[in-house]
mmCIF file of C-alpha atoms in Angstrom:
data_model
loop_
_atom_site.group_PDB
_atom_site.id
_atom_site.type_symbol
_atom_site.label_atom_id
_atom_site.label_comp_id
_atom_site.label_asym_id
_atom_site.label_seq_id
_atom_site.Cartn_x
_atom_site.Cartn_y
_atom_site.Cartn_z
ATOM 1 C CA UNK F 15 -0.007 0.026 -0.005
ATOM 2 C CA UNK F 16 1.469 3.309 -0.971
ATOM 3 C CA UNK F 17 1.836 6.209 1.521
ATOM 4 C CA UNK F 18 -0.991 8.239 0.215
ATOM 5 C CA UNK F 19 -3.329 5.100 0.443
ATOM 6 C CA UNK F 20 -2.098 4.796 3.922
ATOM 7 C CA UNK F 21 -3.116 8.300 4.773
ATOM 8 C CA UNK F 22 -6.433 7.765 3.162
ATOM 9 C CA UNK F 23 -7.063 4.625 5.157
ATOM 10 C CA UNK F 24 -6.015 6.471 8.363
ATOM 11 C CA UNK F 25 -8.418 9.284 7.636
ATOM 12 C CA UNK F 26 -11.283 6.939 6.958
ATOM 13 C CA UNK F 27 -10.717 5.045 10.146
ATOM 14 C CA UNK F 28 -10.227 8.112 12.451
ATOM 15 C CA UNK F 29 -12.989 9.983 14.176
ATOM 16 C CA UNK F 30 -10.989 12.968 15.620
ATOM 17 C CA UNK F 31 -8.351 14.462 13.365
ATOM 18 C CA UNK F 32 -5.865 17.298 14.178
ATOM 19 C CA UNK F 33 -4.262 19.083 11.368
ATOM 20 C CA UNK F 34 -1.137 21.029 12.173
ATOM 21 C CA UNK F 35 -0.079 23.397 9.424
ATOM 22 C CA UNK F 36 2.790 25.631 8.453
ATOM 23 C CA UNK F 37 3.647 28.088 5.723
ATOM 24 C CA UNK F 38 3.760 25.382 3.127
ATOM 25 C CA UNK F 39 0.008 24.892 2.992
ATOM 26 C CA UNK F 40 -0.430 28.407 1.891
ATOM 27 C CA UNK F 41 2.296 28.632 -0.683
ATOM 28 C CA UNK F 42 -0.060 27.368 -3.335
ATOM 29 C CA UNK F 43 -2.282 30.366 -2.482
ATOM 30 C CA UNK F 44 0.567 32.696 -3.345
ATOM 31 C CA UNK F 45 1.887 33.347 -0.048
ATOM 32 C CA UNK F 46 5.650 32.841 0.178
ATOM 33 C CA UNK F 47 7.097 30.766 2.931
ATOM 34 C CA UNK F 48 10.000 31.931 5.162
ATOM 35 C CA UNK F 49 12.838 29.589 4.971
ATOM 36 C CA UNK F 50 13.045 28.151 1.358
ATOM 37 C CA UNK F 51 15.630 29.533 -1.203
ATOM 38 C CA UNK F 52 12.852 32.118 -2.337
ATOM 39 C CA UNK F 53 11.308 32.657 1.116
ATOM 40 C CA UNK F 54 11.105 35.791 3.092
ATOM 41 C CA UNK F 55 14.161 35.236 4.963
ATOM 42 C CA UNK F 56 16.366 34.578 1.690
ATOM 43 C CA UNK F 57 17.519 38.183 1.201
ATOM 44 C CA UNK F 58 17.900 41.248 3.594
ATOM 45 C CA UNK F 59 15.643 44.287 3.462
ATOM 46 C CA UNK F 60 18.073 47.243 2.981
ATOM 47 C CA UNK F 61 20.609 46.944 6.062
ATOM 48 C CA UNK F 62 18.050 44.703 8.121
ATOM 49 C CA UNK F 63 17.345 41.027 8.057
ATOM 50 C CA UNK F 64 13.647 39.984 7.700
ATOM 51 C CA UNK F 65 13.967 38.191 10.876
ATOM 52 C CA UNK F 66 15.111 41.220 12.638
ATOM 53 C CA UNK F 67 12.168 43.305 11.227
ATOM 54 C CA UNK F 68 9.603 40.967 12.656
ATOM 55 C CA UNK F 69 10.852 41.282 16.239
ATOM 56 C CA UNK F 70 9.177 43.219 19.056
ATOM 57 C CA UNK F 71 12.299 45.196 19.519
ATOM 58 C CA UNK F 72 12.131 46.348 15.919
ATOM 59 C CA UNK F 73 8.509 47.102 16.183
ATOM 60 C CA UNK F 74 9.151 49.241 19.274
ATOM 61 C CA UNK F 75 12.234 50.995 17.874
ATOM 62 C CA UNK F 76 11.396 51.459 14.235
ATOM 63 C CA UNK F 77 7.580 51.414 13.737
ATOM 64 C CA UNK F 78 7.979 53.559 10.678
ATOM 65 C CA UNK F 79 9.993 50.884 9.052
ATOM 66 C CA UNK F 80 8.034 47.887 10.297
ATOM 67 C CA UNK F 81 4.711 48.830 8.834
ATOM 68 C CA UNK F 82 5.726 49.340 5.262
ATOM 69 C CA UNK F 83 7.609 45.990 5.502
ATOM 70 C CA UNK F 84 4.680 44.230 7.089
ATOM 71 C CA UNK F 85 2.196 45.484 4.611
ATOM 72 C CA UNK F 86 4.350 44.472 1.625
ATOM 73 C CA UNK F 87 5.769 41.189 2.866
ATOM 74 C CA UNK F 88 3.416 39.765 5.456
ATOM 75 C CA UNK F 89 -0.077 40.600 4.411
ATOM 76 C CA UNK F 90 -1.663 39.023 1.512
ATOM 77 C CA UNK F 91 -5.285 40.182 1.170
ATOM 78 C CA UNK F 92 -5.656 38.850 -2.343
ATOM 79 C CA UNK F 93 -4.754 35.254 -1.412
ATOM 80 C CA UNK F 94 -7.532 32.716 -1.414
ATOM 81 C CA UNK F 95 -7.794 29.280 0.170
ATOM 82 C CA UNK F 96 -6.621 26.452 -1.993
ATOM 83 C CA UNK F 97 -7.547 22.848 -2.371
ATOM 84 C CA UNK F 98 -5.762 21.768 0.621
ATOM 85 C CA UNK F 99 -7.450 24.285 3.009
ATOM 86 C CA UNK F 100 -10.832 23.149 1.477
ATOM 87 C CA UNK F 101 -9.943 19.507 1.734
ATOM 88 C CA UNK F 102 -9.447 19.651 5.601
ATOM 89 C CA UNK F 103 -12.538 21.848 5.957
ATOM 90 C CA UNK F 104 -14.619 19.342 3.994
ATOM 91 C CA UNK F 105 -13.495 16.475 6.293
ATOM 92 C CA UNK F 106 -15.789 17.985 9.081
ATOM 93 C CA UNK F 107 -18.796 17.693 6.606
ATOM 94 C CA UNK F 108 -17.962 13.944 6.267
ATOM 95 C CA UNK F 109 -18.620 13.525 10.062
ATOM 96 C CA UNK F 110 -15.030 13.906 11.230
ATOM 97 C CA UNK F 111 -14.033 16.043 14.320
ATOM 98 C CA UNK F 112 -11.436 18.172 12.652
ATOM 99 C CA UNK F 113 -9.287 20.787 14.523
ATOM 100 C CA UNK F 114 -6.644 22.917 12.946
ATOM 101 C CA UNK F 115 -3.577 24.021 14.778
ATOM 102 C CA UNK F 116 -1.724 26.533 12.470
ATOM 103 C CA UNK F 117 1.491 28.543 12.653
ATOM 104 C CA UNK F 118 0.049 30.798 9.721
ATOM 105 C CA UNK F 119 -1.451 34.196 10.306
ATOM 106 C CA UNK F 120 -3.390 34.404 7.036
ATOM 107 C CA UNK F 121 -6.829 33.268 8.081
ATOM 108 C CA UNK F 122 -7.234 30.949 5.083
ATOM 109 C CA UNK F 123 -8.339 27.879 7.017
ATOM 110 C CA UNK F 124 -11.384 29.919 8.370
ATOM 111 C CA UNK F 125 -11.897 31.293 4.760
ATOM 112 C CA UNK F 126 -12.304 27.687 3.606
ATOM 113 C CA UNK F 127 -14.819 26.926 6.218
ATOM 114 C CA UNK F 128 -12.745 25.394 9.021
ATOM 115 C CA UNK F 129 -14.312 26.192 12.341
ATOM 116 C CA UNK F 130 -12.089 24.808 15.116
ATOM 117 C CA UNK F 131 -8.847 26.767 14.299
ATOM 118 C CA UNK F 132 -6.167 27.525 16.903
ATOM 119 C CA UNK F 133 -3.763 30.231 15.483
ATOM 120 C CA UNK F 134 -0.546 29.811 17.574
ATOM 121 C CA UNK F 135 1.016 32.944 15.899
ATOM 122 C CA UNK F 136 -2.142 35.124 15.700
ATOM 123 C CA UNK F 137 -3.757 36.605 12.742
ATOM 124 C CA UNK F 138 -3.312 39.588 10.345
ATOM 125 C CA UNK F 139 -6.983 40.024 10.523
ATOM 126 C CA UNK F 140 -7.031 41.287 14.160
ATOM 127 C CA UNK F 141 -5.375 44.347 15.168
ATOM 128 C CA UNK F 142 -5.403 46.280 18.439
ATOM 129 C CA UNK F 143 -4.527 49.780 19.808
ATOM 130 C CA UNK F 144 -1.504 49.319 22.167
ATOM 131 C CA UNK F 145 -3.017 51.995 24.483
ATOM 132 C CA UNK F 146 -6.748 51.353 24.869
ATOM 133 C CA UNK F 147 -7.005 47.821 23.324
ATOM 134 C CA UNK F 148 -9.667 48.700 20.739
ATOM 135 C CA UNK F 149 -9.888 46.154 18.010
ATOM 136 C CA UNK F 150 -9.364 47.087 14.279
ATOM 137 C CA UNK F 151 -9.605 44.979 11.059
ATOM 138 C CA UNK F 152 -7.028 44.410 8.433
ATOM 139 C CA UNK F 153 -8.403 47.202 6.264
ATOM 140 C CA UNK F 154 -7.314 49.672 9.008
ATOM 141 C CA UNK F 155 -3.795 48.733 8.462
ATOM 142 C CA UNK F 156 -3.994 48.586 4.649
ATOM 143 C CA UNK F 157 -5.716 51.839 4.160
ATOM 144 C CA UNK F 158 -3.433 53.931 6.216
ATOM 145 C CA UNK F 159 0.035 55.096 5.274
ATOM 146 C CA UNK F 160 2.973 55.014 7.868
ATOM 147 C CA UNK F 161 2.080 54.145 11.384
ATOM 148 C CA UNK F 162 -1.572 53.346 11.825
ATOM 149 C CA UNK F 163 -2.902 55.096 14.990
ATOM 150 C CA UNK F 164 -6.058 54.750 17.030
ATOM 151 C CA UNK F 165 -8.326 57.794 16.459
ATOM 152 C CA UNK F 166 -9.232 57.694 20.131
ATOM 153 C CA UNK F 167 -5.996 58.050 21.882
ATOM 154 C CA UNK F 168 -3.269 58.169 19.091
ATOM 155 C CA UNK F 169 -1.879 54.858 20.245
ATOM 156 C CA UNK F 170 -0.145 52.631 17.595
ATOM 157 C CA UNK F 171 -2.419 49.917 16.237
ATOM 158 C CA UNK F 172 -0.446 46.597 16.349
ATOM 159 C CA UNK F 173 -1.230 43.512 14.461
ATOM 160 C CA UNK F 174 -2.263 40.725 16.606
ATOM 161 C CA UNK F 175 0.534 38.403 15.252
ATOM 162 C CA UNK F 176 3.284 37.032 17.482
ATOM 163 C CA UNK F 177 6.550 38.779 16.622
ATOM 164 C CA UNK F 178 9.973 37.295 17.711
ATOM 165 C CA UNK F 179 10.570 38.038 21.485
ATOM 166 C CA UNK F 180 6.944 37.703 22.094
ATOM 167 C CA UNK F 181 5.154 34.804 23.998
ATOM 168 C CA UNK F 182 2.390 32.615 22.468
ATOM 169 C CA UNK F 183 -1.071 33.155 24.015
ATOM 170 C CA UNK F 184 -1.317 30.643 26.747
ATOM 171 C CA UNK F 185 -5.148 30.147 26.107
ATOM 172 C CA UNK F 186 -4.609 29.258 22.494
ATOM 173 C CA UNK F 187 -1.646 27.048 23.471
ATOM 174 C CA UNK F 188 -3.793 25.116 26.011
ATOM 175 C CA UNK F 189 -6.524 24.505 23.413
ATOM 176 C CA UNK F 190 -4.250 23.551 20.727
ATOM 177 C CA UNK F 191 -2.420 20.910 22.961
ATOM 178 C CA UNK F 192 -5.866 19.646 24.031
ATOM 179 C CA UNK F 193 -6.745 19.170 20.274
ATOM 180 C CA UNK F 194 -3.319 17.451 19.565
ATOM 181 C CA UNK F 195 -3.551 15.209 22.662
ATOM 182 C CA UNK F 196 -7.050 14.011 21.935
ATOM 183 C CA UNK F 197 -6.707 13.287 18.329
ATOM 184 C CA UNK F 198 -6.843 9.728 16.735
ATOM 185 C CA UNK F 199 -4.850 11.116 13.750
ATOM 186 C CA UNK F 200 -2.430 14.012 13.437
ATOM 187 C CA UNK F 201 -1.478 15.352 9.981
ATOM 188 C CA UNK F 202 1.303 17.768 9.880
ATOM 189 C CA UNK F 203 1.373 19.872 6.635
ATOM 190 C CA UNK F 204 3.930 22.244 5.165
ATOM 191 C CA UNK F 205 6.203 22.840 8.048
ATOM 192 C CA UNK F 206 9.828 22.220 8.536
ATOM 193 C CA UNK F 207 9.166 21.756 12.360
ATOM 194 C CA UNK F 208 12.043 24.021 13.236
ATOM 195 C CA UNK F 209 10.098 26.954 14.859
ATOM 196 C CA UNK F 210 9.851 26.502 18.634
ATOM 197 C CA UNK F 211 7.894 26.292 20.756
ATOM 198 C CA UNK F 212 5.305 25.312 18.157
ATOM 199 C CA UNK F 213 7.205 22.441 16.654
ATOM 200 C CA UNK F 214 7.599 20.794 19.976
ATOM 201 C CA UNK F 215 3.838 20.367 20.248
ATOM 202 C CA UNK F 216 3.921 17.556 17.848
ATOM 203 C CA UNK F 217 5.430 15.412 20.537
ATOM 204 C CA UNK F 218 2.254 15.672 22.693
ATOM 205 C CA UNK F 219 0.356 13.506 20.126
ATOM 206 C CA UNK F 220 -0.639 10.178 21.611
ATOM 207 C CA UNK F 221 -3.071 8.888 18.998
ATOM 208 C CA UNK F 222 -2.935 6.052 16.456
ATOM 209 C CA UNK F 223 -1.193 7.643 13.403
ATOM 210 C CA UNK F 224 1.187 10.542 12.862
ATOM 211 C CA UNK F 225 1.384 11.699 9.220
ATOM 212 C CA UNK F 226 3.731 14.295 7.806
ATOM 213 C CA UNK F 227 3.349 15.884 4.491
ATOM 214 C CA UNK F 228 6.082 18.322 3.472
ATOM 215 C CA UNK F 229 8.106 18.965 0.331
ATOM 216 C CA UNK F 230 11.338 18.144 2.072
ATOM 217 C CA UNK F 231 12.327 15.924 5.032
ATOM 218 C CA UNK F 232 11.934 17.024 8.584
ATOM 219 C CA UNK F 233 13.429 16.143 11.803
ATOM 220 C CA UNK F 234 10.214 14.189 12.783
ATOM 221 C CA UNK F 235 10.110 11.900 9.829
ATOM 222 C CA UNK F 236 11.696 9.043 11.678
ATOM 223 C CA UNK F 237 8.917 9.401 14.348
ATOM 224 C CA UNK F 238 6.069 9.472 11.756
ATOM 225 C CA UNK F 239 3.937 6.522 10.895
ATOM 226 C CA UNK F 240 3.479 8.065 7.385
ATOM 227 C CA UNK F 241 5.965 10.619 5.878
ATOM 228 C CA UNK F 242 5.097 11.886 2.399
ATOM 229 C CA UNK F 243 7.489 14.237 0.656
ATOM 230 C CA UNK F 244 5.320 15.901 -1.972
ATOM 231 C CA UNK F 245 3.342 19.170 -2.737
ATOM 232 C CA UNK F 246 0.223 19.034 -0.476
ATOM 233 C CA UNK F 247 -2.026 20.053 -3.520
ATOM 234 C CA UNK F 248 -0.839 16.833 -5.337
ATOM 235 C CA UNK F 249 -1.542 14.685 -2.100
ATOM 236 C CA UNK F 250 -5.051 16.114 -1.441
ATOM 237 C CA UNK F 251 -5.914 15.615 -5.175
ATOM 238 C CA UNK F 252 -4.865 12.049 -4.896
ATOM 239 C CA UNK F 253 -6.915 11.603 -1.629
#
């Protein structure tokens, strides 16, 4: 039995499925990843590295540089869900209990129809005033020039995304770990599993089958029951 057939069998036989996704699932939607040869980290932006520019220190010290970079490189309002997003959303329609734990901030799982989504690194679609906490949508960021500010108190409006040096939301983490620990099948898609602490959460899985789908090998391949090195679109089309 081929690996894709093994995965199909595991899906058919599982009731509760946790799908853990990284940047690779959104690449077919036109959103670049971070660590590939053509990813966000592949070239510096002026005198700064991209990794440096998405840190909390850089946000605090250079907001006038952070926001143009953020709008150009990290926000993709034109992106639409692809076949993989829809495939996992549709599993719920087949009577499966499907939870999504994602490192992505693009909101494409929800756009495809998934309801139980835990966003470890936040979302570009949520933004808040750093002074009063008022909530703003993505349009507020995109339709302003320079530093977006709250009209009520002139506070900087910060994207609700987790920057380097910031902690993950403990409530989201708790919910994500519960989803992982209670799943029969865990499918890890489009992530190199090198970003911590998120990558370590895979070790909390105690179910029957751990499946990895990624273009390149990962450090967890040896621990997986099924490891498929292929484009996720090709895989879901075969499924």
